[in-house]
Tab-separated table of C-alpha atoms and ligand atoms in Angstrom:
chain	number	residue	atom	x	y	z
A	1	UNK	CA	-16.945	31.254	-19.095
A	2	UNK	CA	-18.373	28.201	-17.478
A	3	UNK	CA	-19.053	26.610	-20.828
A	4	UNK	CA	-15.469	27.056	-21.904
A	5	UNK	CA	-14.201	25.273	-18.831
A	6	UNK	CA	-16.710	22.516	-19.293
A	7	UNK	CA	-15.460	21.993	-22.829
A	8	UNK	CA	-12.134	20.937	-21.371
A	9	UNK	CA	-13.580	18.298	-19.114
A	10	UNK	CA	-13.888	15.282	-21.410
A	11	UNK	CA	-10.152	15.479	-22.048
A	12	UNK	CA	-8.829	15.411	-18.563
A	13	UNK	CA	-8.069	12.252	-16.779
A	14	UNK	CA	-6.728	10.643	-19.901
A	15	UNK	CA	-3.072	11.412	-19.485
A	16	UNK	CA	-2.756	13.045	-16.063
A	17	UNK	CA	0.423	11.760	-14.473
A	18	UNK	CA	-0.614	12.917	-11.040
A	19	UNK	CA	-3.467	14.736	-9.479
A	20	UNK	CA	-7.150	14.682	-9.658
A	21	UNK	CA	-7.928	12.064	-12.270
A	22	UNK	CA	-8.823	9.276	-9.887
A	23	UNK	CA	-7.513	6.357	-11.912
A	24	UNK	CA	-4.061	7.808	-12.411
A	25	UNK	CA	-4.117	9.293	-8.955
A	26	UNK	CA	-4.471	5.887	-7.489
A	27	UNK	CA	-1.667	4.465	-9.617
A	28	UNK	CA	0.582	7.149	-8.260
A	29	UNK	CA	-0.455	6.565	-4.690
A	30	UNK	CA	-0.043	2.843	-4.972
A	31	UNK	CA	3.558	3.470	-5.867
A	32	UNK	CA	3.995	5.777	-2.929
A	33	UNK	CA	2.408	3.568	-0.383
A	34	UNK	CA	4.660	0.689	-1.371
A	35	UNK	CA	7.738	2.843	-1.302
A	36	UNK	CA	7.035	4.532	1.987
A	37	UNK	CA	4.489	2.787	4.076
A	38	UNK	CA	5.695	-0.689	4.913
A	39	UNK	CA	7.818	0.141	7.898
A	40	UNK	CA	5.366	-0.578	10.614
A	41	UNK	CA	5.927	-3.728	12.592
A	42	UNK	CA	8.320	-3.348	15.482
A	43	UNK	CA	10.628	-6.175	16.437
A	44	UNK	CA	8.579	-8.659	18.418
A	45	UNK	CA	8.830	-12.266	19.457
A	46	UNK	CA	6.980	-14.229	16.798
A	47	UNK	CA	6.463	-17.540	18.467
A	48	UNK	CA	5.218	-17.674	22.015
A	49	UNK	CA	6.800	-21.091	22.420
A	50	UNK	CA	10.189	-19.940	21.225
A	51	UNK	CA	11.538	-16.992	23.142
A	52	UNK	CA	14.559	-17.003	20.838
A	53	UNK	CA	12.687	-16.048	17.680
A	54	UNK	CA	12.835	-12.377	16.662
A	55	UNK	CA	11.516	-10.262	13.850
A	56	UNK	CA	13.434	-7.314	12.453
A	57	UNK	CA	12.429	-5.049	9.649
A	58	UNK	CA	14.454	-2.663	7.514
A	59	UNK	CA	14.052	-0.664	4.322
A	60	UNK	CA	16.096	-1.551	1.261
A	61	UNK	CA	18.487	1.318	0.601
A	62	UNK	CA	19.893	2.520	-2.672
A	63	UNK	CA	23.145	0.681	-3.328
A	64	UNK	CA	22.437	-1.871	-0.621
A	65	UNK	CA	24.417	-5.104	-0.538
A	66	UNK	CA	23.037	-8.369	0.743
A	67	UNK	CA	25.530	-8.256	3.618
A	68	UNK	CA	24.622	-4.693	4.611
A	69	UNK	CA	20.895	-5.381	4.464
A	70	UNK	CA	21.175	-8.567	6.517
A	71	UNK	CA	23.404	-6.791	9.046
A	72	UNK	CA	20.728	-4.129	9.587
A	73	UNK	CA	18.225	-6.932	10.049
A	74	UNK	CA	20.503	-8.362	12.750
A	75	UNK	CA	21.017	-11.501	10.742
A	76	UNK	CA	24.367	-13.041	11.590
A	77	UNK	CA	24.344	-15.995	9.243
A	78	UNK	CA	27.068	-16.615	6.596
A	79	UNK	CA	24.958	-19.375	5.079
A	80	UNK	CA	22.112	-16.950	4.448
A	81	UNK	CA	24.446	-14.347	2.955
A	82	UNK	CA	25.951	-16.947	0.651
A	83	UNK	CA	22.548	-18.201	-0.419
A	84	UNK	CA	21.186	-14.767	-1.192
A	85	UNK	CA	24.312	-13.795	-3.087
A	86	UNK	CA	24.748	-16.979	-5.008
A	87	UNK	CA	21.639	-18.990	-5.652
A	88	UNK	CA	20.350	-19.076	-9.187
A	89	UNK	CA	16.865	-19.532	-7.808
A	90	UNK	CA	17.333	-16.149	-6.319
A	91	UNK	CA	16.654	-13.886	-9.228
A	92	UNK	CA	13.666	-12.731	-7.185
A	93	UNK	CA	16.116	-10.805	-5.072
A	94	UNK	CA	16.525	-8.491	-8.021
A	95	UNK	CA	12.954	-7.436	-7.302
A	96	UNK	CA	13.966	-5.734	-4.084
A	97	UNK	CA	13.559	-2.031	-4.555
A	98	UNK	CA	14.961	0.843	-2.523
A	99	UNK	CA	12.415	2.029	0.004
A	100	UNK	CA	10.755	-1.366	0.316
A	101	UNK	CA	10.555	-3.122	3.604
A	102	UNK	CA	12.219	-6.467	4.264
A	103	UNK	CA	11.468	-8.545	7.322
A	104	UNK	CA	13.744	-11.135	8.828
A	105	UNK	CA	12.873	-13.716	11.419
A	106	UNK	CA	15.891	-15.009	13.259
A	107	UNK	CA	16.846	-16.952	16.304
A	108	UNK	CA	18.468	-15.042	19.149
A	109	UNK	CA	21.947	-15.764	17.778
A	110	UNK	CA	21.038	-14.232	14.403
A	111	UNK	CA	20.457	-17.411	12.393
A	112	UNK	CA	17.983	-16.606	9.624
A	113	UNK	CA	14.740	-18.558	9.728
A	114	UNK	CA	12.717	-16.598	7.241
A	115	UNK	CA	13.089	-13.471	5.120
A	116	UNK	CA	9.968	-11.831	3.708
A	117	UNK	CA	9.473	-8.885	1.419
A	118	UNK	CA	7.021	-7.482	-1.053
A	119	UNK	CA	8.491	-7.732	-4.546
A	120	UNK	CA	8.073	-5.093	-7.210
A	121	UNK	CA	5.628	-7.474	-8.901
A	122	UNK	CA	3.348	-7.238	-5.879
A	123	UNK	CA	4.202	-10.796	-4.875
A	124	UNK	CA	5.263	-11.608	-1.368
A	125	UNK	CA	8.629	-13.390	-1.519
A	126	UNK	CA	9.648	-15.618	1.362
A	127	UNK	CA	13.077	-17.161	1.727
A	128	UNK	CA	12.694	-19.885	4.291
A	129	UNK	CA	15.153	-22.180	6.008
A	130	UNK	CA	14.291	-25.811	5.403
A	131	UNK	CA	15.933	-29.078	6.270
A	132	UNK	CA	18.156	-28.917	3.195
A	133	UNK	CA	18.959	-25.236	3.124
A	134	UNK	CA	16.844	-22.316	1.995
A	135	UNK	CA	13.715	-22.364	-0.163
A	136	UNK	CA	12.191	-19.476	-2.049
A	137	UNK	CA	8.424	-19.137	-1.955
A	138	UNK	CA	6.467	-16.744	-4.100
A	139	UNK	CA	3.037	-15.835	-2.920
A	140	UNK	CA	0.526	-13.850	-4.910
A	141	UNK	CA	-2.969	-14.035	-3.532
A	142	UNK	CA	-2.422	-13.892	0.189
A	143	UNK	CA	-3.260	-10.271	0.835
A	144	UNK	CA	-6.430	-9.769	2.802
A	145	UNK	CA	-8.045	-6.382	2.593
A	146	UNK	CA	-9.657	-4.850	5.620
A	147	UNK	CA	-11.318	-1.461	6.002
A	148	UNK	CA	-9.849	0.803	8.673
A	149	UNK	CA	-11.286	4.029	9.982
A	150	UNK	CA	-9.939	7.247	11.381
A	151	UNK	CA	-11.180	10.695	12.269
A	152	UNK	CA	-9.714	13.877	13.638
A	153	UNK	CA	-9.729	17.622	13.915
A	154	UNK	CA	-7.284	20.201	12.569
A	155	UNK	CA	-5.465	22.080	15.293
A	156	UNK	CA	-2.286	23.152	13.499
A	157	UNK	CA	-1.787	21.192	10.266
A	158	UNK	CA	-3.370	18.315	8.403
A	159	UNK	CA	-0.412	16.037	9.107
A	160	UNK	CA	-0.424	16.875	12.812
A	161	UNK	CA	-4.107	15.911	12.860
A	162	UNK	CA	-3.681	12.723	10.848
A	163	UNK	CA	-0.722	11.758	13.055
A	164	UNK	CA	-2.890	12.276	16.112
A	165	UNK	CA	-5.585	10.127	14.504
A	166	UNK	CA	-3.053	7.380	13.755
A	167	UNK	CA	-3.420	7.674	9.989
A	168	UNK	CA	-0.481	6.913	7.681
A	169	UNK	CA	0.954	9.662	5.473
A	170	UNK	CA	-0.324	7.996	2.321
A	171	UNK	CA	-3.871	8.385	3.594
A	172	UNK	CA	-3.302	12.024	4.587
A	173	UNK	CA	-1.965	12.725	1.097
A	174	UNK	CA	-4.858	10.906	-0.553
A	175	UNK	CA	-7.310	12.887	1.554
A	176	UNK	CA	-5.806	16.122	0.219
A	177	UNK	CA	-5.765	14.804	-3.359
A	178	UNK	CA	-9.373	13.602	-3.288
A	179	UNK	CA	-10.596	17.071	-2.358
A	180	UNK	CA	-7.944	18.934	-4.369
A	181	UNK	CA	-10.537	20.564	-6.628
A	182	UNK	CA	-12.667	21.601	-3.646
A	183	UNK	CA	-10.159	22.672	-0.991
A	184	UNK	CA	-6.740	24.318	-1.229
A	185	UNK	CA	-5.002	22.424	1.543
A	186	UNK	CA	-2.178	24.961	1.630
A	187	UNK	CA	-4.383	27.962	2.257
A	188	UNK	CA	-7.934	26.993	3.182
A	189	UNK	CA	-7.389	24.877	6.306
A	190	UNK	CA	-8.976	26.269	9.436
A	191	UNK	CA	-8.550	25.335	13.054
A	192	UNK	CA	-11.528	23.157	13.900
A	193	UNK	CA	-11.828	21.612	10.430
A	194	UNK	CA	-12.704	17.947	10.788
A	195	UNK	CA	-12.219	14.798	8.766
A	196	UNK	CA	-13.175	11.154	8.788
A	197	UNK	CA	-11.930	8.411	6.480
A	198	UNK	CA	-12.533	4.760	5.724
A	199	UNK	CA	-9.502	3.235	4.008
A	200	UNK	CA	-8.038	-0.117	3.024
A	201	UNK	CA	-5.310	-2.022	4.795
A	202	UNK	CA	-3.749	-5.100	3.202
A	203	UNK	CA	-2.578	-7.848	5.457
A	204	UNK	CA	-0.475	-10.883	4.772
A	205	UNK	CA	-0.706	-13.645	7.353
A	206	UNK	CA	-2.177	-11.162	9.798
A	207	UNK	CA	0.676	-8.682	9.401
A	208	UNK	CA	0.036	-5.299	7.878
A	209	UNK	CA	1.758	-5.156	4.488
A	210	UNK	CA	0.513	-1.904	3.016
A	211	UNK	CA	-2.288	0.597	2.970
A	212	UNK	CA	-4.606	0.925	0.011
A	213	UNK	CA	-6.927	3.636	-1.037
A	214	UNK	CA	-9.454	5.740	0.779
A	215	UNK	CA	-12.908	4.252	0.269
A	216	UNK	CA	-14.839	7.153	1.724
A	217	UNK	CA	-13.893	10.489	3.213
A	218	UNK	CA	-15.460	13.522	4.738
A	219	UNK	CA	-13.764	16.853	5.158
A	220	UNK	CA	-15.491	19.742	6.904
A	221	UNK	CA	-13.655	22.910	5.908
A	222	UNK	CA	-14.753	26.218	7.395
A	223	UNK	CA	-18.143	24.675	8.089
A	224	UNK	CA	-18.576	23.363	4.526
A	225	UNK	CA	-19.040	19.615	4.302
A	226	UNK	CA	-17.215	17.789	1.503
A	227	UNK	CA	-17.787	14.084	1.072
A	228	UNK	CA	-16.271	11.513	-1.250
A	229	UNK	CA	-16.935	7.883	-1.989
A	230	UNK	CA	-14.750	5.680	-4.152
A	231	UNK	CA	-16.671	3.915	-6.877
A	232	UNK	CA	-15.421	1.594	-9.606
A	233	UNK	CA	-17.996	1.287	-12.343
A	234	UNK	CA	-15.850	-1.245	-14.190
A	235	UNK	CA	-12.652	-2.852	-12.979
A	236	UNK	CA	-9.804	-0.358	-12.991
A	237	UNK	CA	-12.084	2.550	-13.903
A	238	UNK	CA	-12.856	4.200	-10.608
A	239	UNK	CA	-13.239	7.649	-9.208
A	240	UNK	CA	-14.407	9.691	-6.248
A	241	UNK	CA	-17.964	10.942	-6.127
A	242	UNK	CA	-20.191	12.808	-3.731
A	243	UNK	CA	-22.834	10.684	-1.998
A	244	UNK	CA	-25.267	12.123	-4.569
A	245	UNK	CA	-23.176	10.642	-7.370
A	246	UNK	CA	-21.471	13.791	-8.640
A	247	UNK	CA	-17.846	13.450	-9.697
A	248	UNK	CA	-15.304	15.356	-7.609
A	249	UNK	CA	-13.170	16.043	-10.665
A	250	UNK	CA	-12.962	19.608	-11.928
A	251	UNK	CA	-11.211	21.357	-14.782
A	252	UNK	CA	-8.837	23.010	-12.278
A	253	UNK	CA	-7.147	22.040	-9.050
A	254	UNK	CA	-7.419	24.522	-6.198
A	255	UNK	CA	-3.709	24.501	-5.451
A	256	UNK	CA	-0.739	24.441	-7.840
A	257	UNK	CA	1.529	23.121	-5.120
A	258	UNK	CA	2.288	19.502	-4.395
A	259	UNK	CA	0.835	18.665	-1.011
A	260	UNK	CA	3.306	17.037	1.331
A	261	UNK	CA	4.296	16.976	4.954
A	262	UNK	CA	7.039	19.481	4.177
A	263	UNK	CA	5.160	21.942	1.974
A	264	UNK	CA	2.075	21.880	4.187
A	265	UNK	CA	3.958	23.056	7.253
A	266	UNK	CA	5.727	25.988	5.639
A	267	UNK	CA	4.915	29.383	7.084
A	268	UNK	CA	3.233	32.097	5.044
A	269	UNK	CA	4.609	34.865	7.196
A	270	UNK	CA	7.732	36.120	5.526
A	271	UNK	CA	7.497	37.373	1.945
A	272	UNK	CA	5.872	40.103	-0.116
A	273	UNK	CA	5.706	42.320	2.981
A	274	UNK	CA	3.842	45.024	1.090
A	275	UNK	CA	1.945	43.074	-1.554
A	276	UNK	CA	0.260	40.514	0.630
A	277	UNK	CA	-3.229	40.404	-0.753
A	278	UNK	CA	-4.441	39.122	-4.052
A	279	UNK	CA	-5.925	42.479	-5.035
A	280	UNK	CA	-2.581	44.191	-4.457
A	281	UNK	CA	-0.440	41.990	-6.657
A	282	UNK	CA	-2.848	39.974	-8.763
A	283	UNK	CA	-1.792	36.540	-7.802
A	284	UNK	CA	-1.637	34.086	-4.970
A	285	UNK	CA	1.629	33.393	-3.182
A	286	UNK	CA	2.429	29.988	-1.769
A	287	UNK	CA	5.351	29.936	0.611
A	288	UNK	CA	7.125	26.602	0.289
A	289	UNK	CA	10.636	25.217	0.555
A	290	UNK	CA	12.821	25.620	-2.521
A	291	UNK	CA	12.428	22.521	-4.653
A	292	UNK	CA	8.797	21.787	-3.741
A	293	UNK	CA	7.089	20.536	-6.876
A	294	UNK	CA	4.698	22.815	-8.744
A	295	UNK	CA	1.909	21.265	-10.792
A	296	UNK	CA	-0.316	22.651	-13.495
A	297	UNK	CA	-3.838	23.068	-12.197
A	298	UNK	CA	-5.478	22.099	-15.484
A	299	UNK	CA	-4.898	20.410	-18.844
A	300	UNK	CA	-3.282	22.615	-21.446
A	301	UNK	CA	-0.281	23.620	-23.505
A	302	UNK	CA	2.768	25.479	-22.216
A	303	UNK	CA	2.501	28.941	-23.799
A	304	UNK	CA	5.791	30.085	-22.304
A	305	UNK	CA	8.557	28.564	-20.216
A	306	UNK	CA	11.584	30.752	-19.565
A	307	UNK	CA	12.798	33.829	-17.786
A	308	UNK	CA	10.687	36.971	-17.629
A	309	UNK	CA	11.708	40.034	-15.577
A	310	UNK	CA	10.399	40.145	-12.020
A	311	UNK	CA	8.675	36.794	-12.476
A	312	UNK	CA	12.042	35.070	-12.799
A	313	UNK	CA	11.618	31.578	-14.194
A	314	UNK	CA	7.997	31.275	-15.184
A	315	UNK	CA	5.722	28.726	-16.830
A	316	UNK	CA	2.530	29.921	-18.488
A	317	UNK	CA	-0.064	27.317	-19.404
A	318	UNK	CA	-2.883	27.933	-21.856
A	319	UNK	CA	-6.073	26.007	-20.999
A	320	UNK	CA	-8.912	25.664	-23.499
A	321	UNK	CA	-9.396	29.004	-25.260
A	322	UNK	CA	-9.732	31.584	-22.524
A	323	UNK	CA	-7.742	30.458	-19.537
A	324	UNK	CA	-4.112	30.887	-18.621
A	325	UNK	CA	-2.263	30.012	-15.448
A	326	UNK	CA	1.136	31.443	-14.403
A	327	UNK	CA	3.708	29.771	-12.164
A	328	UNK	CA	6.515	32.190	-11.249
A	329	UNK	CA	9.792	32.495	-9.284
A	330	UNK	CA	10.642	28.861	-10.092
A	331	UNK	CA	14.084	27.530	-9.231
A	332	UNK	CA	13.937	25.125	-12.187
A	333	UNK	CA	11.595	23.702	-14.797
A	334	UNK	CA	10.371	20.124	-14.717
A	335	UNK	CA	11.864	17.768	-17.291
A	336	UNK	CA	10.243	18.150	-20.702
A	337	UNK	CA	8.566	21.467	-19.908
A	338	UNK	CA	9.161	23.967	-22.697
A	339	UNK	CA	7.071	26.275	-24.826
A	340	UNK	CA	4.623	24.066	-26.737
A	341	UNK	CA	4.659	21.116	-24.299
A	342	UNK	CA	1.314	19.479	-23.624
A	343	UNK	CA	0.472	19.126	-19.948
A	344	UNK	CA	-2.289	17.342	-18.108
A	345	UNK	CA	-3.806	18.457	-14.836
A	346	UNK	CA	-1.444	17.633	-11.985
A	347	UNK	CA	1.662	17.310	-14.167
A	348	UNK	CA	4.703	18.893	-12.575
A	349	UNK	CA	5.922	21.976	-14.443
A	350	UNK	CA	8.698	23.174	-12.135
A	351	UNK	CA	10.085	23.664	-8.674
A	352	UNK	CA	9.547	26.401	-6.104
A	353	UNK	CA	12.340	28.969	-5.904
A	354	UNK	CA	12.903	32.697	-5.598
A	355	UNK	CA	14.084	33.704	-9.065
A	356	UNK	CA	13.126	37.223	-10.190
A	357	UNK	CA	11.816	39.669	-7.600
A	358	UNK	CA	11.129	37.520	-4.575
A	359	UNK	CA	12.221	37.949	-0.985
A	360	UNK	CA	11.916	34.276	-0.092
A	361	UNK	CA	11.148	30.936	-1.717
A	362	UNK	CA	7.551	30.887	-2.854
A	363	UNK	CA	5.336	30.191	-5.804
A	364	UNK	CA	3.517	33.105	-7.371
A	365	UNK	CA	0.380	31.781	-9.075
A	366	UNK	CA	-1.941	33.704	-11.389
A	367	UNK	CA	-5.148	32.700	-13.054
A	368	UNK	CA	-6.275	34.675	-16.107
A	369	UNK	CA	-9.547	34.633	-17.991
A	370	UNK	CA	-9.427	36.365	-21.374
A	371	UNK	CA	-6.185	38.076	-20.382
A	372	UNK	CA	-7.525	39.448	-17.089
A	373	UNK	CA	-6.299	38.237	-13.713
A	374	UNK	CA	-8.983	36.568	-11.625
A	375	UNK	CA	-8.983	35.270	-8.105
A	376	UNK	CA	-9.283	31.512	-8.666
A	377	UNK	CA	-10.604	31.068	-5.137
A	378	UNK	CA	-13.743	32.902	-6.162
A	379	UNK	CA	-14.448	30.893	-9.300
A	380	UNK	CA	-17.148	28.268	-9.237
A	381	UNK	CA	-15.732	25.317	-11.145
A	382	UNK	CA	-18.101	23.231	-13.260
A	383	UNK	CA	-18.683	19.609	-12.421
A	384	UNK	CA	-17.588	16.572	-14.373
A	385	UNK	CA	-19.860	13.769	-15.514
A	386	UNK	CA	-22.000	12.293	-12.716
A	387	UNK	CA	-22.850	8.647	-12.096
A	388	UNK	CA	-25.121	7.467	-14.880
A	389	UNK	CA	-28.621	6.253	-14.160
A	390	UNK	CA	-27.910	2.586	-14.850
A	391	UNK	CA	-24.985	2.583	-12.370
A	392	UNK	CA	-26.963	4.337	-9.696
A	393	UNK	CA	-28.193	1.289	-7.768
A	394	UNK	CA	-24.703	-0.176	-7.585
A	395	UNK	CA	-23.288	3.153	-6.548
A	396	UNK	CA	-25.845	3.598	-3.771
A	397	UNK	CA	-25.330	0.073	-2.464
A	398	UNK	CA	-21.642	0.899	-2.077
A	399	UNK	CA	-21.893	4.514	-0.927
A	400	UNK	CA	-24.686	4.460	1.628
A	401	UNK	CA	-22.989	2.129	4.168
A	402	UNK	CA	-19.720	4.050	3.806
A	403	UNK	CA	-21.358	7.415	4.371
A	404	UNK	CA	-23.142	5.934	7.354
A	405	UNK	CA	-19.754	4.927	8.789
A	406	UNK	CA	-18.428	8.462	8.306
A	407	UNK	CA	-21.415	9.890	10.172
A	408	UNK	CA	-20.959	7.384	12.963
A	409	UNK	CA	-17.303	8.315	13.329
A	410	UNK	CA	-18.035	12.023	13.486
A	411	UNK	CA	-20.800	11.589	16.040
A	412	UNK	CA	-18.750	9.215	18.195
A	413	UNK	CA	-15.854	11.661	18.101
A	414	UNK	CA	-18.057	14.626	18.982
A	415	UNK	CA	-19.722	12.690	21.795
A	416	UNK	CA	-16.274	12.036	23.276
A	417	UNK	CA	-15.483	15.744	23.188
A	418	UNK	CA	-18.675	16.711	25.057
B	1	ZN	ZN1	3.407	36.979	-5.671
């Protein structure tokens, strides 16, 4: 059984669109952090010598016009509107994307001094008032990276704890993704679980522009310590490893449900009143809002996607030779999911619903080995390839100081509680 799972390992990570393969995972998260995480600075006076200088920040909205965006930024400046609408030098404005943050510095009467935003290219674009009108500056290499740290304890939910610790959502989500083969963050969290993270923040001219990836993390779940360190053996080819150099990747994710602020807070109280336990109905139920994304827990081929009796809309994925996973009661299938489709671990196969026999929106998940239902929580999943011997020194040089920081954070936090 273990050998069959292991046979699947060399394949995964190649085409995963989302999930545990660290390289693609990070691509995905980089997109998210840019889309969602650049809203931080509050309006403040920017120049101590000029009490009339103000900074405002706003997110680009779908269908935004220059005038609407500038109005939200409290820019009252026809010259600026005309420039941004009309200038041929201004094709960079096409790089503004919905969800991105734009910052305007104005005088008290709304005259634009400077407009700054992060373009889709990753460049910082600055439109600056000069003596002869506005200039457009494009800035590539000005982001400074700085490690930040945070630690906390679970009292109600992961997001409540990361909020209390001052961590951004992108870091909370990454934390769950990094340990997604070790911990089911929808079901396994316990009051008193603890975490500590070291993560990147990118600054531009001192201002926080975006958050990067987690460099090291510790998650203590039900007394079990899980640790992860980011390591890039060659540029662009990185992953998360234990301090001993074992990869955190596994053939299967613990949870088939996308982890998000919304899905993580959904109550498990109100469905399958009779068939609550795995032994009673041979699967695991995940209560989640209708529309929450469902992902395949391992690489495979869709053996069935359609309607099937009490299961309602169901996707069945065949993994290697002996494994099948079932995702039932879906409200809809993900685009491109049909019988015969190839899927990679973490790919979305559908959306939570209550089709078939279901008393509320939830995902019914089954894991079969050789046609027999198994409790996936009880399976020991084989490990992926560890750090090779010739990379070991480099890995240790990177990992040991990070792990030391995690320990320091936990002990400082515990000392405060005493
Ligand atoms: Zn069920």
